[in-house]
Coordinates of C-alpha atoms in Angstrom, one line a residue:
X1 CA 75.9 53.5 80.5
X2 CA 75.5 57.2 81.4
X3 CA 75.5 57.4 85.2
X4 CA 74.9 61.2 85.4
X5 CA 71.9 62.3 87.4
X6 CA 68.6 62.7 85.5
X7 CA 68.6 66.5 86.2
X8 CA 72.1 67.0 84.8
X9 CA 71.3 65.0 81.6
X10 CA 68.2 67.1 81.0
X11 CA 70.1 70.3 81.5
X12 CA 72.8 69.1 79.0
X13 CA 70.2 68.2 76.4
X14 CA 68.4 71.5 76.8
X15 CA 71.7 73.5 76.5
X16 CA 72.8 71.5 73.5
X17 CA 69.4 72.0 71.9
X18 CA 69.3 75.8 72.6
X19 CA 72.9 76.2 71.3
X20 CA 72.0 74.3 68.1
X21 CA 69.0 76.5 67.5
X22 CA 71.1 79.7 68.0
X23 CA 73.7 78.5 65.5
X24 CA 71.0 77.6 63.0
X25 CA 69.3 81.0 63.3
X26 CA 72.6 82.8 63.0
X27 CA 73.5 80.9 59.9
X28 CA 70.1 81.5 58.4
X29 CA 70.5 85.2 59.1
X30 CA 73.9 85.3 57.4
X31 CA 72.4 83.5 54.3
X32 CA 69.5 85.9 54.1
X33 CA 71.7 89.0 54.4
X34 CA 74.1 87.7 51.8
X35 CA 71.2 86.8 49.5
X36 CA 69.7 90.3 49.8
X37 CA 73.0 91.9 49.0
X38 CA 73.6 89.6 46.0
X39 CA 70.1 90.4 44.7
X40 CA 70.8 94.1 45.1
X41 CA 73.9 94.0 43.0
X42 CA 72.6 91.5 40.4
X43 CA 69.2 93.0 39.9
X44 CA 69.9 96.7 40.5
X45 CA 70.6 97.6 36.9
X46 CA 68.0 95.3 35.4
X47 CA 65.2 96.2 37.8
X48 CA 66.0 99.6 39.3
X49 CA 63.8 100.6 42.3
X50 CA 62.1 103.9 41.8
X51 CA 61.1 106.5 44.3
X52 CA 58.4 105.3 46.7
X53 CA 56.7 108.7 47.0
X54 CA 56.8 112.0 45.3
X55 CA 60.4 113.3 45.4
X56 CA 63.1 115.4 44.0
X57 CA 65.5 113.2 42.1
X58 CA 69.2 113.8 42.3
X59 CA 71.7 112.8 39.6
X60 CA 75.4 113.4 40.4
X61 CA 78.2 114.1 38.0
X62 CA 81.4 113.8 40.0
X63 CA 85.1 113.9 39.0
X64 CA 86.6 113.8 35.5
X65 CA 84.0 113.0 32.9
X66 CA 85.2 110.0 30.8
X67 CA 82.2 107.7 31.0
X68 CA 78.6 109.0 30.6
X69 CA 76.8 105.6 31.1
X70 CA 75.8 105.9 34.8
X71 CA 74.7 109.6 34.6
X72 CA 72.8 109.1 31.3
X73 CA 71.0 106.1 32.7
X74 CA 70.1 107.8 35.9
X75 CA 68.7 110.8 33.9
X76 CA 66.5 108.4 31.8
X77 CA 65.2 106.7 34.9
X78 CA 64.4 110.0 36.6
X79 CA 62.5 111.1 33.5
X80 CA 60.4 107.9 33.5
X81 CA 59.7 107.7 37.3
X82 CA 56.2 109.1 37.9
X83 CA 57.1 109.9 41.6
X84 CA 60.1 112.1 40.6
X85 CA 58.5 115.5 40.1
X86 CA 61.7 117.5 39.6
X87 CA 65.4 116.8 39.3
X88 CA 68.6 118.3 40.6
X89 CA 71.8 117.6 38.7
X90 CA 74.7 118.0 41.1
X91 CA 78.0 118.8 39.2
X92 CA 81.4 118.7 40.8
X93 CA 83.7 118.2 37.8
X94 CA 86.6 119.9 36.0
X95 CA 85.3 118.4 32.7
X96 CA 86.6 115.6 30.6
X97 CA 86.1 114.0 27.2
X98 CA 84.0 115.8 24.7
X99 CA 81.7 112.9 23.8
X100 CA 80.9 111.9 27.4
X101 CA 80.2 115.6 28.3
X102 CA 77.9 116.0 25.3
X103 CA 76.0 112.8 26.1
X104 CA 75.2 113.9 29.6
X105 CA 74.3 117.3 28.3
X106 CA 71.8 115.8 25.8
X107 CA 70.5 113.5 28.6
X108 CA 69.5 116.6 30.6
X109 CA 68.0 118.3 27.6
X110 CA 66.0 115.2 26.7
X111 CA 64.8 114.8 30.3
X112 CA 63.4 118.4 30.2
X113 CA 61.9 118.1 26.8
X114 CA 60.2 114.7 27.2
X115 CA 59.1 114.7 30.9
X116 CA 58.6 118.5 31.2
X117 CA 60.0 118.2 34.7
X118 CA 62.0 121.1 36.2
X119 CA 65.8 120.4 36.2
X120 CA 67.9 122.5 38.5
X121 CA 71.7 122.5 38.3
X122 CA 73.8 122.6 41.6
X123 CA 77.5 123.2 41.1
X124 CA 79.8 122.1 43.9
X125 CA 83.5 122.8 44.2
X126 CA 84.0 123.1 40.5
X127 CA 82.0 123.0 37.3
X128 CA 84.5 123.8 34.6
X129 CA 84.7 123.1 30.9
X130 CA 82.7 119.9 30.3
X131 CA 81.1 120.3 33.7
X132 CA 79.8 123.7 32.8
X133 CA 78.8 122.4 29.4
X134 CA 76.4 120.1 31.1
X135 CA 75.2 122.8 33.5
X136 CA 73.8 125.1 30.8
X137 CA 71.3 122.3 29.9
X138 CA 69.4 123.0 33.2
X139 CA 66.5 125.4 33.8
X140 CA 68.4 127.3 36.5
X141 CA 72.0 127.1 37.7
X142 CA 73.0 127.4 41.4
X143 CA 76.6 127.7 42.5
X144 CA 78.5 128.5 45.7
X145 CA 80.2 131.9 45.9
X146 CA 83.6 130.1 45.5
X147 CA 82.6 127.5 42.9
X148 CA 85.3 127.3 40.1
X149 CA 83.2 128.0 37.1
X150 CA 83.7 128.3 33.3
X151 CA 86.9 127.3 31.5
X152 CA 84.8 127.4 28.3
X153 CA 87.0 125.9 25.6
X154 CA 88.6 122.8 24.2
X155 CA 92.1 121.4 24.8
X156 CA 94.1 118.7 23.1
X157 CA 97.2 117.2 24.7
X158 CA 99.8 115.0 23.1
X159 CA 103.1 113.4 24.3
X160 CA 106.2 113.0 22.2
X161 CA 108.6 110.3 23.3
X162 CA 110.7 110.1 20.2
X163 CA 113.9 111.3 21.8
X164 CA 113.4 108.8 24.7
X165 CA 113.1 105.9 22.3
X166 CA 116.3 107.0 20.5
X167 CA 118.2 107.1 23.7
X168 CA 117.2 103.5 24.6
X169 CA 117.8 102.3 21.0
X170 CA 114.2 101.6 20.1
X171 CA 113.1 102.4 16.5
X172 CA 109.4 102.2 15.9
X173 CA 108.2 100.8 12.5
X174 CA 104.8 102.2 11.3
X175 CA 102.7 100.7 8.6
X176 CA 99.6 102.8 7.7
X177 CA 96.8 103.1 5.2
X178 CA 96.8 106.9 4.9
X179 CA 99.1 109.9 5.3
X180 CA 97.5 111.1 8.6
X181 CA 96.6 107.7 10.1
X182 CA 99.4 108.1 12.7
X183 CA 98.7 111.8 13.3
X184 CA 99.2 112.6 17.0
X185 CA 101.3 109.5 17.6
X186 CA 103.7 109.9 20.5
X187 CA 106.4 108.1 18.6
X188 CA 107.3 111.1 16.4
X189 CA 107.0 114.9 16.3
X190 CA 103.8 116.3 14.9
X191 CA 104.0 117.9 11.5
X192 CA 102.8 121.4 10.8
X193 CA 100.0 120.0 8.6
X194 CA 98.9 117.6 11.4
X195 CA 98.9 120.4 13.9
X196 CA 96.8 122.5 11.5
X197 CA 94.3 119.6 11.1
X198 CA 93.9 119.1 14.8
X199 CA 93.6 122.8 15.4
X200 CA 90.7 122.8 12.9
X201 CA 89.0 120.1 14.9
X202 CA 89.6 122.0 18.1
X203 CA 88.0 125.2 16.6
X204 CA 85.0 123.2 15.4
X205 CA 84.4 121.8 18.9
X206 CA 85.0 125.3 20.3
X207 CA 82.3 126.7 18.0
X208 CA 79.9 123.9 19.2
X209 CA 80.7 124.8 22.8
X210 CA 80.1 128.5 22.2
X211 CA 76.9 127.9 20.3
X212 CA 75.5 125.7 23.2
X213 CA 76.4 128.2 25.9
X214 CA 75.2 131.2 23.9
X215 CA 71.9 129.5 23.0
X216 CA 71.2 128.7 26.7
X217 CA 72.6 131.8 28.4
X218 CA 72.4 134.8 26.0
X219 CA 69.4 136.4 27.8
X220 CA 71.1 136.1 31.2
X221 CA 74.3 137.5 29.8
X222 CA 72.5 140.4 28.1
X223 CA 70.7 141.2 31.4
X224 CA 74.0 141.0 33.3
X225 CA 75.6 143.4 30.8
X226 CA 72.8 145.9 31.2
X227 CA 72.6 145.6 35.0
X228 CA 76.3 145.5 35.8
X229 CA 78.3 146.9 32.9
X230 CA 81.2 148.0 35.2
X231 CA 81.5 144.4 36.5
X232 CA 82.3 143.1 33.0
X233 CA 85.2 145.5 32.7
X234 CA 86.4 144.8 36.2
X235 CA 86.2 141.0 36.0
X236 CA 87.4 140.6 32.4
X237 CA 90.1 143.3 32.8
X238 CA 92.2 144.3 29.8
X239 CA 91.0 141.2 28.0
X240 CA 87.7 143.0 27.5
X241 CA 89.3 144.9 24.6
X242 CA 90.6 141.8 22.8
X243 CA 90.6 142.3 19.0
X244 CA 90.4 139.7 16.2
X245 CA 93.9 138.3 15.7
X246 CA 94.9 139.3 19.2
X247 CA 93.9 136.0 20.7
X248 CA 93.6 132.5 19.3
X249 CA 89.8 132.2 20.1
X250 CA 89.2 135.0 17.6
X251 CA 90.5 132.7 14.8
X252 CA 87.8 130.1 15.5
X253 CA 84.9 132.0 13.8
X254 CA 83.8 135.3 12.2
X255 CA 82.0 137.6 14.6
X256 CA 78.3 137.3 14.3
X257 CA 78.3 133.7 13.0
X258 CA 77.5 132.0 16.3
X259 CA 75.1 134.8 17.4
X260 CA 73.0 134.2 14.3
X261 CA 72.8 130.5 15.0
X262 CA 72.0 131.0 18.7
X263 CA 69.4 133.8 18.3
X264 CA 71.6 136.3 20.2
X265 CA 73.1 139.7 19.5
X266 CA 76.6 140.2 18.2
X267 CA 77.5 142.2 21.3
X268 CA 76.5 139.2 23.5
X269 CA 78.5 136.8 21.4
X270 CA 81.5 139.1 21.7
X271 CA 81.1 139.3 25.5
X272 CA 80.9 135.5 25.8
X273 CA 83.9 135.0 23.5
X274 CA 85.9 137.2 25.8
X275 CA 84.9 135.0 28.7
X276 CA 85.5 131.8 26.7
X277 CA 89.2 131.9 26.4
X278 CA 89.6 129.0 28.9
X279 CA 89.7 131.1 32.0
X280 CA 87.8 130.3 35.2
X281 CA 85.6 132.5 37.4
X282 CA 84.4 132.3 41.0
X283 CA 80.7 131.7 41.5
X284 CA 80.2 135.4 42.4
X285 CA 82.0 136.5 39.2
X286 CA 80.0 134.0 37.2
X287 CA 76.7 135.4 38.6
X288 CA 77.7 139.0 37.6
X289 CA 78.6 137.7 34.1
X290 CA 75.3 135.9 33.6
X291 CA 76.9 132.4 33.6
X292 CA 74.8 131.2 36.5
X293 CA 71.5 132.3 38.0
X294 CA 71.9 132.2 41.8
X295 CA 74.4 131.8 44.6
X296 CA 73.1 128.9 46.6
X297 CA 74.0 125.5 48.2
X298 CA 72.9 122.0 47.1
X299 CA 70.0 122.2 49.5
X300 CA 69.0 125.6 48.1
X301 CA 68.8 123.9 44.7
X302 CA 66.8 121.0 46.1
X303 CA 64.3 123.5 47.7
X304 CA 64.0 125.3 44.4
X305 CA 63.4 122.1 42.5
X306 CA 60.8 121.1 45.2
X307 CA 58.9 124.4 44.7
X308 CA 58.9 124.1 40.9
X309 CA 57.8 120.4 41.2
X310 CA 54.9 121.3 43.5
X311 CA 56.5 119.5 46.5
X312 CA 57.1 122.6 48.7
X313 CA 60.4 123.7 50.3
X314 CA 61.2 120.5 52.1
X315 CA 60.8 117.7 49.5
X316 CA 61.9 114.1 49.9
X317 CA 65.1 113.4 48.1
X318 CA 65.5 110.3 45.9
X319 CA 68.9 109.4 44.7
X320 CA 70.2 106.2 43.0
X321 CA 73.9 105.7 43.6
X322 CA 75.6 104.5 40.5
X323 CA 78.8 102.6 40.4
X324 CA 81.7 104.3 38.5
X325 CA 83.6 102.4 35.9
X326 CA 87.3 101.9 36.3
X327 CA 88.2 104.5 33.6
X328 CA 86.3 107.1 35.5
X329 CA 88.1 106.1 38.7
X330 CA 91.5 106.7 37.2
X331 CA 93.1 110.1 37.8
X332 CA 92.6 112.5 34.9
X333 CA 96.4 112.8 34.3
X334 CA 97.0 109.0 34.6
X335 CA 94.2 108.3 32.1
X336 CA 95.6 110.8 29.6
X337 CA 99.1 109.4 30.0
X338 CA 97.9 105.8 29.3
X339 CA 96.0 107.1 26.3
X340 CA 99.0 108.8 24.9
X341 CA 101.6 106.1 25.4
X342 CA 99.2 103.6 23.9
X343 CA 99.4 105.5 20.6
X344 CA 95.7 106.4 20.5
X345 CA 96.5 110.0 19.4
X346 CA 95.9 113.4 20.9
X347 CA 93.4 113.6 23.8
X348 CA 90.8 116.2 22.9
X349 CA 88.7 117.3 25.9
X350 CA 86.3 119.8 27.4
X351 CA 88.3 120.2 30.6
X352 CA 90.0 122.8 32.7
X353 CA 93.6 123.3 31.6
X354 CA 94.7 123.1 35.3
X355 CA 93.5 119.5 35.6

């Protein structure tokens, strides 16, 4: 029998009841929060939430470009979203694989053509090689004064571990269906013929790169040449007088070929080819050469997009954060090393040679 006074027993029951309610509510809160987070991750890709009011959409291209999936998907969604009136593509990348860079480039072009929405490019610390390839798809290009810009060209890297294998007593046995099936293998030295074949591929990709940039930027380059002729000589230096045969890029195509395809003058083609030897420029230099349109920050680009989209100078920003796949998270050098030692051949990329 409980001999505690009635008042003490009532207080005990009340405290016990209140504590139980608190624990129940806390557990319910935890379950609801976890449920919301789970739904967010599970349903985010299947049922993406669009902008809730008229906005400037932002798509980011960050780091080495080896996977185009997230950026390409974001571009498609921005094009379809009726509340996104203009788009800023923020690029901070040294480039990457040719295929991924081209897919994102085509995604920007498709967004502009199908939705008719203004697309402004904002370049961060670096927009080199594949990063710059994507940039020329935009309506206007903004960069900071110190943005590393350019590195127009293609690079292929390959490792040769034949001597290492000999030292450890490992002899690879290769069975193949064709003479060049193991071309670029790290297990043996590349033959002169294989080097020639790969060089042909590099030159073809280089011609594609040149044609893309010249088609998009020839008017700006022509204007820069007319407005600042001395800057071309100062910035490009003695390389301004490169002659066919004096540099490898002159072996890629006959002068005038790309100009005819891009609707540009031969003089403009020659000027771009002298820039497109893999070198990089600062944002200020790129402006003087016609490679970009304005010196400005990310928010300057957003304001410009807002104006063009009819949203004024202080538009709402809408951005969907996309998860990066594990290949994209690997360091560029680590990824290339894994590719080479796995025997998948030479890595051909639109990327800055310094990365």
